[in-house]
């Protein structure tokens, strides 16, 4: 794989000319996947294990040594074990002094501990340069070349040089490092993989409120009122007609809500006379979820298109056309063709098609930025793995299940 670097981020290594050795503590699923990816990028890998002789399923070309021997081989040590197993590191305090210790662990639930795992590790080993990284990337993304999942790697650390070296490693693996600052950001980074669509809550709530409101309005207008006024049963409209009215209204309303916060923000900046003052929290949250609002609106637009396409095959429509034709035949009358009506109808449909095309184009351009914010839990929620029938003991499924909760 070709290595790239930029002048803005000077690399401290050149793996195409020199094989840098990276040590990985832990031989679980994630550690093996990360080692395989690094081996493909010309790194030398040495594993540190409690039982080097019993370690198996490791990538070809990787050596397995004891923790002490492995730590002496590299300046960069990736810690792929759970927090409750950090105690063995106390015996390596002298060896780890001055080395870069990359913590990739996650917890079972949000805010499980008072401090982050990385901060706890920094307190445990004050002589090491602790950097938080790789905890937002899945083993599947590493094995598939990051083609099917998030490529972003959040990185934080107190030592800028150590953090820069880790970011260089991330780039070499074909991933995108995002500098999040000091280790104070580690807790937020560790909570990120445990979240499930946090930026989608507001769009979903708004969509639900809009749908419920307009559904109740349409039911009162098109079902209850005809029944109360003329004892007419129109309950069949609940399946197609009423949803097909709700979907375009919800789509256009949500689309308006995509652009409205930008207008409000511009007016607020003009009123304040500066763009360097922070927006109110409600406006800030609203602006952050604009892409999600747009995609939900696009979903409603798609539903409107599908519901509209089935109108000609509905029983009510076919019954109405058949009876109208029979009535005109018996009365020997017809409806004269109106060019004006035809123009208005065709223009209405043509503009609808053009608007939907532009809507789809806008949605497609938003997909990459939205997918980059999707963590592995959300990715699996939307796109479950096709290997569910392979059995819980298969190595492929164990790699997928060992995404963030690292085995020891």
PDB file of C-alpha atoms in Angstrom, residues 79-225:
ATOM      1  CA  UNK A  79      -2.812  -2.067  24.627  1.00  0.00           C
ATOM      2  CA  UNK A  80      -5.642  -4.372  23.484  1.00  0.00           C
ATOM      3  CA  UNK A  81      -6.848  -5.649  26.853  1.00  0.00           C
ATOM      4  CA  UNK A  82      -9.681  -4.698  29.197  1.00  0.00           C
ATOM      5  CA  UNK A  83      -9.210  -2.127  31.939  1.00  0.00           C
ATOM      6  CA  UNK A  84      -9.629  -4.722  34.695  1.00  0.00           C
ATOM      7  CA  UNK A  85      -6.475  -6.462  33.417  1.00  0.00           C
ATOM      8  CA  UNK A  86      -4.181  -3.408  33.548  1.00  0.00           C
ATOM      9  CA  UNK A  87      -2.534  -4.579  36.790  1.00  0.00           C
ATOM     10  CA  UNK A  88       0.190  -6.545  34.999  1.00  0.00           C
ATOM     11  CA  UNK A  89       1.514  -3.235  33.622  1.00  0.00           C
ATOM     12  CA  UNK A  90       2.814  -2.254  37.082  1.00  0.00           C
ATOM     13  CA  UNK A  91       5.550  -4.840  36.695  1.00  0.00           C
ATOM     14  CA  UNK A  92       6.616  -3.144  33.445  1.00  0.00           C
ATOM     15  CA  UNK A  93       6.802   0.397  34.822  1.00  0.00           C
ATOM     16  CA  UNK A  94      10.539   0.797  34.166  1.00  0.00           C
ATOM     17  CA  UNK A  95      10.401  -0.744  30.690  1.00  0.00           C
ATOM     18  CA  UNK A  96       7.450   1.441  29.623  1.00  0.00           C
ATOM     19  CA  UNK A  97       9.043   4.729  30.686  1.00  0.00           C
ATOM     20  CA  UNK A  98       9.204   7.109  27.715  1.00  0.00           C
ATOM     21  CA  UNK A  99       7.297   4.722  25.443  1.00  0.00           C
ATOM     22  CA  UNK A 100       4.043   5.480  23.623  1.00  0.00           C
ATOM     23  CA  UNK A 101       1.188   3.455  25.100  1.00  0.00           C
ATOM     24  CA  UNK A 102      -1.884   3.420  22.863  1.00  0.00           C
ATOM     25  CA  UNK A 103      -5.085   2.610  24.744  1.00  0.00           C
ATOM     26  CA  UNK A 104      -7.823   1.188  22.486  1.00  0.00           C
ATOM     27  CA  UNK A 105     -10.197  -0.114  25.157  1.00  0.00           C
ATOM     28  CA  UNK A 106     -13.898   0.592  25.619  1.00  0.00           C
ATOM     29  CA  UNK A 107     -16.376  -0.020  28.406  1.00  0.00           C
ATOM     30  CA  UNK A 108     -19.614  -1.970  28.688  1.00  0.00           C
ATOM     31  CA  UNK A 109     -21.740   1.116  29.338  1.00  0.00           C
ATOM     32  CA  UNK A 110     -21.510   4.888  29.114  1.00  0.00           C
ATOM     33  CA  UNK A 111     -19.650   6.574  32.002  1.00  0.00           C
ATOM     34  CA  UNK A 112     -18.886   3.234  33.614  1.00  0.00           C
ATOM     35  CA  UNK A 113     -15.975   4.729  35.577  1.00  0.00           C
ATOM     36  CA  UNK A 114     -15.335   8.165  37.035  1.00  0.00           C
ATOM     37  CA  UNK A 115     -12.291   8.665  34.825  1.00  0.00           C
ATOM     38  CA  UNK A 116     -11.610   7.358  31.357  1.00  0.00           C
ATOM     39  CA  UNK A 117      -9.559   4.223  30.806  1.00  0.00           C
ATOM     40  CA  UNK A 118      -6.800   6.301  29.211  1.00  0.00           C
ATOM     41  CA  UNK A 119      -6.636   8.690  32.158  1.00  0.00           C
ATOM     42  CA  UNK A 120      -6.540   5.745  34.554  1.00  0.00           C
ATOM     43  CA  UNK A 121      -3.714   4.256  32.517  1.00  0.00           C
ATOM     44  CA  UNK A 122      -1.783   7.542  32.628  1.00  0.00           C
ATOM     45  CA  UNK A 123      -2.107   7.575  36.428  1.00  0.00           C
ATOM     46  CA  UNK A 124      -1.016   3.949  36.613  1.00  0.00           C
ATOM     47  CA  UNK A 125       2.060   4.542  34.405  1.00  0.00           C
ATOM     48  CA  UNK A 126       3.153   8.195  34.820  1.00  0.00           C
ATOM     49  CA  UNK A 127       6.358   7.568  32.866  1.00  0.00           C
ATOM     50  CA  UNK A 128       4.594   6.456  29.668  1.00  0.00           C
ATOM     51  CA  UNK A 129       3.036   8.689  27.009  1.00  0.00           C
ATOM     52  CA  UNK A 130      -0.579   7.506  26.905  1.00  0.00           C
ATOM     53  CA  UNK A 131      -2.552   8.118  23.706  1.00  0.00           C
ATOM     54  CA  UNK A 132      -6.194   7.164  23.155  1.00  0.00           C
ATOM     55  CA  UNK A 133      -6.884   5.823  19.651  1.00  0.00           C
ATOM     56  CA  UNK A 134      -8.480   3.040  17.545  1.00  0.00           C
ATOM     57  CA  UNK A 135     -11.396   2.467  19.943  1.00  0.00           C
ATOM     58  CA  UNK A 136     -13.927   3.781  17.395  1.00  0.00           C
ATOM     59  CA  UNK A 137     -12.747   1.451  14.601  1.00  0.00           C
ATOM     60  CA  UNK A 138     -14.088  -2.075  14.298  1.00  0.00           C
ATOM     61  CA  UNK A 139     -12.167  -5.253  13.611  1.00  0.00           C
ATOM     62  CA  UNK A 140     -14.327  -5.665  10.504  1.00  0.00           C
ATOM     63  CA  UNK A 141     -13.269  -2.235   9.201  1.00  0.00           C
ATOM     64  CA  UNK A 142      -9.619  -3.168   9.682  1.00  0.00           C
ATOM     65  CA  UNK A 143      -9.981  -6.491   7.870  1.00  0.00           C
ATOM     66  CA  UNK A 144     -12.063  -5.112   4.990  1.00  0.00           C
ATOM     67  CA  UNK A 145      -9.784  -2.147   4.370  1.00  0.00           C
ATOM     68  CA  UNK A 146     -12.270   0.287   5.925  1.00  0.00           C
ATOM     69  CA  UNK A 147     -14.463   0.155   2.827  1.00  0.00           C
ATOM     70  CA  UNK A 148     -17.681  -0.759   4.629  1.00  0.00           C
ATOM     71  CA  UNK A 149     -17.552   1.267   7.829  1.00  0.00           C
ATOM     72  CA  UNK A 150     -16.318   4.406   9.517  1.00  0.00           C
ATOM     73  CA  UNK A 151     -12.761   5.445   8.615  1.00  0.00           C
ATOM     74  CA  UNK A 152     -12.404   8.056  11.338  1.00  0.00           C
ATOM     75  CA  UNK A 153     -10.076   7.440  14.276  1.00  0.00           C
ATOM     76  CA  UNK A 154     -10.357   9.812  17.217  1.00  0.00           C
ATOM     77  CA  UNK A 155      -6.970  10.476  18.825  1.00  0.00           C
ATOM     78  CA  UNK A 156      -6.181  12.315  22.052  1.00  0.00           C
ATOM     79  CA  UNK A 157      -3.158  12.568  24.319  1.00  0.00           C
ATOM     80  CA  UNK A 158      -1.180  14.950  26.503  1.00  0.00           C
ATOM     81  CA  UNK A 159       2.113  14.541  24.617  1.00  0.00           C
ATOM     82  CA  UNK A 160       1.922  16.172  21.170  1.00  0.00           C
ATOM     83  CA  UNK A 161       4.862  14.215  19.704  1.00  0.00           C
ATOM     84  CA  UNK A 162       3.484  10.876  20.865  1.00  0.00           C
ATOM     85  CA  UNK A 163       0.067  11.786  19.535  1.00  0.00           C
ATOM     86  CA  UNK A 164       1.589  12.785  16.184  1.00  0.00           C
ATOM     87  CA  UNK A 165       3.348   9.432  15.816  1.00  0.00           C
ATOM     88  CA  UNK A 166       0.103   7.584  16.481  1.00  0.00           C
ATOM     89  CA  UNK A 167      -1.676   9.755  13.914  1.00  0.00           C
ATOM     90  CA  UNK A 168       1.035   8.875  11.400  1.00  0.00           C
ATOM     91  CA  UNK A 169       0.350   5.187  12.026  1.00  0.00           C
ATOM     92  CA  UNK A 170      -3.374   5.801  11.521  1.00  0.00           C
ATOM     93  CA  UNK A 171      -2.765   7.494   8.166  1.00  0.00           C
ATOM     94  CA  UNK A 172      -0.495   4.702   7.027  1.00  0.00           C
ATOM     95  CA  UNK A 173      -3.289   2.219   7.688  1.00  0.00           C
ATOM     96  CA  UNK A 174      -5.527   4.174   5.312  1.00  0.00           C
ATOM     97  CA  UNK A 175      -7.674   5.672   8.067  1.00  0.00           C
ATOM     98  CA  UNK A 176      -8.448   9.283   8.972  1.00  0.00           C
ATOM     99  CA  UNK A 177      -7.111  10.554  12.310  1.00  0.00           C
ATOM    100  CA  UNK A 178      -9.031  13.289  14.107  1.00  0.00           C
ATOM    101  CA  UNK A 179      -7.112  15.125  16.834  1.00  0.00           C
ATOM    102  CA  UNK A 180      -9.425  15.603  19.826  1.00  0.00           C
ATOM    103  CA  UNK A 181      -6.883  17.322  22.083  1.00  0.00           C
ATOM    104  CA  UNK A 182      -5.667  16.158  25.498  1.00  0.00           C
ATOM    105  CA  UNK A 183      -6.622  13.043  27.464  1.00  0.00           C
ATOM    106  CA  UNK A 184      -9.528  14.986  28.942  1.00  0.00           C
ATOM    107  CA  UNK A 185     -11.365  14.087  25.725  1.00  0.00           C
ATOM    108  CA  UNK A 186     -10.779  10.353  26.253  1.00  0.00           C
ATOM    109  CA  UNK A 187     -13.994   9.834  28.222  1.00  0.00           C
ATOM    110  CA  UNK A 188     -16.094  11.300  25.432  1.00  0.00           C
ATOM    111  CA  UNK A 189     -14.247   9.187  22.861  1.00  0.00           C
ATOM    112  CA  UNK A 190     -14.838   6.036  24.924  1.00  0.00           C
ATOM    113  CA  UNK A 191     -18.559   6.821  25.181  1.00  0.00           C
ATOM    114  CA  UNK A 192     -18.884   7.372  21.440  1.00  0.00           C
ATOM    115  CA  UNK A 193     -18.991   3.687  20.332  1.00  0.00           C
ATOM    116  CA  UNK A 194     -21.714   2.967  22.918  1.00  0.00           C
ATOM    117  CA  UNK A 195     -24.097   5.599  21.602  1.00  0.00           C
ATOM    118  CA  UNK A 196     -26.942   4.658  19.274  1.00  0.00           C
ATOM    119  CA  UNK A 197     -27.872   7.408  16.798  1.00  0.00           C
ATOM    120  CA  UNK A 198     -27.593  10.357  19.207  1.00  0.00           C
ATOM    121  CA  UNK A 199     -27.921  12.904  16.378  1.00  0.00           C
ATOM    122  CA  UNK A 200     -31.009  11.156  14.995  1.00  0.00           C
ATOM    123  CA  UNK A 201     -33.168  11.547  18.077  1.00  0.00           C
ATOM    124  CA  UNK A 202     -34.356  15.070  17.284  1.00  0.00           C
ATOM    125  CA  UNK A 203     -35.228  14.253  13.632  1.00  0.00           C
ATOM    126  CA  UNK A 204     -37.126  11.130  14.701  1.00  0.00           C
ATOM    127  CA  UNK A 205     -39.029  12.982  17.422  1.00  0.00           C
ATOM    128  CA  UNK A 206     -39.942  15.796  15.037  1.00  0.00           C
ATOM    129  CA  UNK A 207     -41.014  13.289  12.382  1.00  0.00           C
ATOM    130  CA  UNK A 208     -43.169  11.417  14.870  1.00  0.00           C
ATOM    131  CA  UNK A 209     -44.823  14.630  16.090  1.00  0.00           C
ATOM    132  CA  UNK A 210     -45.520  15.807  12.539  1.00  0.00           C
ATOM    133  CA  UNK A 211     -46.919  12.439  11.475  1.00  0.00           C
ATOM    134  CA  UNK A 212     -49.171  12.114  14.519  1.00  0.00           C
ATOM    135  CA  UNK A 213     -50.474  15.677  14.187  1.00  0.00           C
ATOM    136  CA  UNK A 214     -51.255  15.479  10.467  1.00  0.00           C
ATOM    137  CA  UNK A 215     -52.631  11.953  10.811  1.00  0.00           C
ATOM    138  CA  UNK A 216     -55.118  13.110  13.434  1.00  0.00           C
ATOM    139  CA  UNK A 217     -56.030  16.125  11.295  1.00  0.00           C
ATOM    140  CA  UNK A 218     -56.602  14.011   8.170  1.00  0.00           C
ATOM    141  CA  UNK A 219     -58.595  11.390  10.070  1.00  0.00           C
ATOM    142  CA  UNK A 220     -60.901  14.071  11.473  1.00  0.00           C
ATOM    143  CA  UNK A 221     -61.286  15.705   8.068  1.00  0.00           C
ATOM    144  CA  UNK A 222     -61.527  12.684   5.749  1.00  0.00           C
ATOM    145  CA  UNK A 223     -62.964   9.936   7.993  1.00  0.00           C
ATOM    146  CA  UNK A 224     -64.777  11.245  11.047  1.00  0.00           C
ATOM    147  CA  UNK A 225     -66.414  14.288   9.457  1.00  0.00           C
TER     148      UNK A 225
END
